[in-house]
XYZ file of C-alpha atoms in Angstrom:
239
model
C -44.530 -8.998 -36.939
C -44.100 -8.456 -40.850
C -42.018 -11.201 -42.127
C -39.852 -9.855 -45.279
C -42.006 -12.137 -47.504
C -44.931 -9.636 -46.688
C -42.954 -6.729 -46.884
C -42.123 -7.735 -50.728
C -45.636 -8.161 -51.305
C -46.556 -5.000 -49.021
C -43.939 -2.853 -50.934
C -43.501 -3.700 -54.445
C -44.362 -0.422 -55.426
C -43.444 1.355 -52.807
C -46.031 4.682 -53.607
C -48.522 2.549 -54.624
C -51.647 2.654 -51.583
C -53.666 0.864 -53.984
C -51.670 -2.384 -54.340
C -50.874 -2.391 -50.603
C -55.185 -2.482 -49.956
C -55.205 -4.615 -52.425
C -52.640 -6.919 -50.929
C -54.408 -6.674 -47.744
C -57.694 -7.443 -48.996
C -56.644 -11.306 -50.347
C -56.004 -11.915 -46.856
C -58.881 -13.049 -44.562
C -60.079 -10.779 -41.513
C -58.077 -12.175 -39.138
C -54.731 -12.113 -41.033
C -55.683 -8.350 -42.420
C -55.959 -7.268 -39.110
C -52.834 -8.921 -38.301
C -50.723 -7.383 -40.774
C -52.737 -4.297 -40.297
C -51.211 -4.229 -36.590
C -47.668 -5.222 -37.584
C -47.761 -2.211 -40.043
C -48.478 -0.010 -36.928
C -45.871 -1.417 -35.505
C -42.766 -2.422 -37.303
C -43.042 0.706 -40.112
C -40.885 2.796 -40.098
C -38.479 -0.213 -40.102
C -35.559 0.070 -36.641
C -33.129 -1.591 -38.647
C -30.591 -1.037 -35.907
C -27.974 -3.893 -35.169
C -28.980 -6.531 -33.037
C -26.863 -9.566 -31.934
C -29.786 -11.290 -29.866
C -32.108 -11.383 -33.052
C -33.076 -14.857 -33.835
C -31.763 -14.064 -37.276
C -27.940 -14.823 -36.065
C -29.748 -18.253 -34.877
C -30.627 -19.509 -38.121
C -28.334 -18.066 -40.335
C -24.837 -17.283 -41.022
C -24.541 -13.770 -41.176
C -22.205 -11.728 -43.127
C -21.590 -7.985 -42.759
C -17.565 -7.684 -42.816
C -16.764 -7.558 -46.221
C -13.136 -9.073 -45.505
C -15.125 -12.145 -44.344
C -16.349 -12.825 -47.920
C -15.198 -14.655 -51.247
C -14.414 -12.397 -54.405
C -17.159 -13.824 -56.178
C -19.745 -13.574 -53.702
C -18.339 -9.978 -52.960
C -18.664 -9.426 -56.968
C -22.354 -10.308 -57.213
C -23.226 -7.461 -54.004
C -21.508 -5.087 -55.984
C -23.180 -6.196 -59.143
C -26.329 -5.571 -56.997
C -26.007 -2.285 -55.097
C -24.519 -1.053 -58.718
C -27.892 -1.357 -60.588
C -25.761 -3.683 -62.925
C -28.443 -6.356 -61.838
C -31.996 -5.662 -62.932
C -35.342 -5.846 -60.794
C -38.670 -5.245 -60.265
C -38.676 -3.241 -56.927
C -36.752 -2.646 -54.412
C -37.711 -4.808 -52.020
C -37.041 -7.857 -54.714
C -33.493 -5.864 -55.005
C -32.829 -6.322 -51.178
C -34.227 -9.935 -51.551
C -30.958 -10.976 -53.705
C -28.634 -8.734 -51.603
C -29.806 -10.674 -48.617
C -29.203 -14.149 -50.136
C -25.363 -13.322 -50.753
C -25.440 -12.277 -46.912
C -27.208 -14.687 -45.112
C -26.214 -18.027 -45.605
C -26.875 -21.388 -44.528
C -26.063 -21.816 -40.873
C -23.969 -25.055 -41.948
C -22.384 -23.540 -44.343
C -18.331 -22.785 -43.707
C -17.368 -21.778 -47.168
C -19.471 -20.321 -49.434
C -21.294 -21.653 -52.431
C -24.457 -20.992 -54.418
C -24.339 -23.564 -57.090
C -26.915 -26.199 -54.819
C -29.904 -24.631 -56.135
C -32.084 -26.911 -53.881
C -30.204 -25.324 -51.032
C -30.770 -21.865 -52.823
C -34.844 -22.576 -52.761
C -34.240 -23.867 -49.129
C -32.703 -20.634 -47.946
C -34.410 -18.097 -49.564
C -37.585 -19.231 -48.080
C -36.025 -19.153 -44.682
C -34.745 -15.040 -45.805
C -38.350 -14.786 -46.647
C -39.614 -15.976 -43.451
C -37.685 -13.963 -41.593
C -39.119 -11.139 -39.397
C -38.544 -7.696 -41.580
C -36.127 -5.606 -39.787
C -33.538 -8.383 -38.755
C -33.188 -9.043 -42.670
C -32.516 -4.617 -42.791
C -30.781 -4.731 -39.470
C -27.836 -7.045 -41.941
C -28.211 -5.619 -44.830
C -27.943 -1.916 -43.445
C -24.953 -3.102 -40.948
C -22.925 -4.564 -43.758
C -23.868 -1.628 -46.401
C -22.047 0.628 -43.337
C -19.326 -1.375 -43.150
C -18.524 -1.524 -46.711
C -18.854 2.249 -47.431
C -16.185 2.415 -44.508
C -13.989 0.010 -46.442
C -14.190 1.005 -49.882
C -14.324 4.705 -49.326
C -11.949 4.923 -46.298
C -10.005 2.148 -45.899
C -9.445 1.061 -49.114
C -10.355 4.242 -51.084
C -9.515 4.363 -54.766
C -8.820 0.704 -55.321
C -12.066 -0.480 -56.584
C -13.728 2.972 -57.119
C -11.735 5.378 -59.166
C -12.122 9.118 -57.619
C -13.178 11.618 -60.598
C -11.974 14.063 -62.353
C -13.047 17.682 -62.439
C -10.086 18.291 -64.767
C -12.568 16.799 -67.543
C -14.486 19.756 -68.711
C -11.070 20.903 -70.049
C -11.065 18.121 -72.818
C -11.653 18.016 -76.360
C -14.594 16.377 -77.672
C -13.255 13.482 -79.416
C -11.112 13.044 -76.078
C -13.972 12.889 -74.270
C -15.705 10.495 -76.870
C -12.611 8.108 -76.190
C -12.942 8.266 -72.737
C -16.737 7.391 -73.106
C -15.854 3.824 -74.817
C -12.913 3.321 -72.422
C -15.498 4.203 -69.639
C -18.321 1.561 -71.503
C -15.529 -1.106 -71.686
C -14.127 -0.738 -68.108
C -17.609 -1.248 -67.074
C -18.409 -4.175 -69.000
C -15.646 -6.192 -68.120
C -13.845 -4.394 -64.584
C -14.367 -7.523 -62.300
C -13.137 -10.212 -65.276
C -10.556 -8.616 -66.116
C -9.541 -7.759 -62.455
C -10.019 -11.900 -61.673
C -8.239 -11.957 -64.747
C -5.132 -10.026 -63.433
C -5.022 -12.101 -60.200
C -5.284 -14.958 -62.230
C -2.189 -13.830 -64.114
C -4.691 -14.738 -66.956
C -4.534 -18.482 -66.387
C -8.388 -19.293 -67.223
C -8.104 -22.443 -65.562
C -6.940 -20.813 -61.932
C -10.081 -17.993 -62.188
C -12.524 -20.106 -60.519
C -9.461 -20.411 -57.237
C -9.671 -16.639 -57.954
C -13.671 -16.316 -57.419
C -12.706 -17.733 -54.385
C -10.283 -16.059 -52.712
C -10.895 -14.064 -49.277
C -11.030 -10.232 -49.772
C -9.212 -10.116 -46.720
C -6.000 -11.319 -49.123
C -7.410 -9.630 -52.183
C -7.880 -6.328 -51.012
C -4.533 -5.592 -49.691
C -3.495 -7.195 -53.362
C -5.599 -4.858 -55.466
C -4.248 -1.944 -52.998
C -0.781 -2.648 -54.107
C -1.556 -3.106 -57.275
C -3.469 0.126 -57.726
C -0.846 2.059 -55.866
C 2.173 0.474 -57.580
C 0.380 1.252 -61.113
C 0.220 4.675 -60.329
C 3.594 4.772 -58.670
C 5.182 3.331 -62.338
C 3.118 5.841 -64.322
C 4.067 8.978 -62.630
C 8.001 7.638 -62.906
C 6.663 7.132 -67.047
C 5.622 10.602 -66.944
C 8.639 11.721 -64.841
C 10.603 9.996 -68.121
C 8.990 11.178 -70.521
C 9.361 14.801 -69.575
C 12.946 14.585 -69.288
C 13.418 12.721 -72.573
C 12.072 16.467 -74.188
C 14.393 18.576 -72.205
């Protein structure tokens, strides 16, 4: 069975048949034939859900985004984003799966124990290749469900078609707005909860989504409440 350790090494160009045979060709005959089988058989990956995988064993696994801290919840976003630059793919998936499978001990999270870090990243790596995908394609799932449906529009904005319409310079404005909102969207969000007390940011980091999402909900939904009654205002002031 491919362990996801291989499948980095197998994969880190994914249209590259040359460094896959030459991969395979460090390894001695018995291992090449060995991988050479697993290839056969674990490709294409069943990353299908599975609660009896030995994965759930040795890790604790996270898939429900309510069930995670803003920070760590941050850093996936940071990920699946592109804000976060890697080699490959496969070295992309590597990092998602550290935020989502943590140490088995572990009640709270926290990645500042590098030691620990080193500790469980070689157990991710170790790890049979599907269960890793069977997580990371269960929680991806749940958090398009979430974000899009559940809690649509509060983290994502919905666009505009109305934007062809605008001037140039408008558009230019928006541009820098757009660069800026980007830059700092999750600071100044912790920021907000915070009620811009730096010193209660890092209680912030590590609040449950499952109390800030319903927060940022009626946030977003009050601010747009308050700027259609501006609007409403505003209109009447001309009559």
């Amino acid at each position: 069975m491919i362990t996801f350790e291989e499948h980095i090494k197998l994969y880190s160009s994914r249209d590259n048949d040359k460094e896959i045979i030459g991969y395979l060709a460090t390894l001695s005959p018995e291992e090449r034939v060995k991988v050479s089988r697993s290839l056969m058989q674990d490709y294409p990956l069943d990353m299908s859900w599975n609660p009896q995988y030995e994965i759930h064993k040795n890790f604790n696994v996270c898939v429900d985004v309510m069930d995670l801290v803003l920070g760590q919840f941050i850093m996936i976003e940071q990920i699946i984003t592109g804000k976060t630059n890697f080699a490959n793919e496969a070295e992309n998936d590597l990092a998602l799966a550290k935020l989502l499978l943590r140490p088995k001990h572990q009640k709270h999270f926290d990645n500042e124990d590098e030691e620990q870090e080193v500790l469980n990243e070689k157990m991710i790596l170790s790890t049979p290749v599907k269960e890793v995908y069977s997580v990371l394609d269960k929680f991806l799932k749940i958090r398009d469900f979430v974000l899009f449906n559940q809690f649509k529009g509060v983290f994502y904005e919905i666009t505009d078609d109305d934007d062809d319409d605008e001037e140039e310079y408008e558009k230019e404005e928006l541009i820098g707005e757009a660069l800026f909102q980007s830059q700092w969207y999750w600071y100044s969000m912790v920021r907000m909860l915070a009620q811009e007390d730096v010193t209660k940011y890092n209680d912030i980091y590590m609040l449950k989504m499952s109390t800030v999402m319903p927060e940022m909900s009626y946030l977003a939904q009050k601010s747009k409440v308050d700027a259609a009654r501006e609007r409403k205002q505003q209109m009447s002031s001309k009559l």
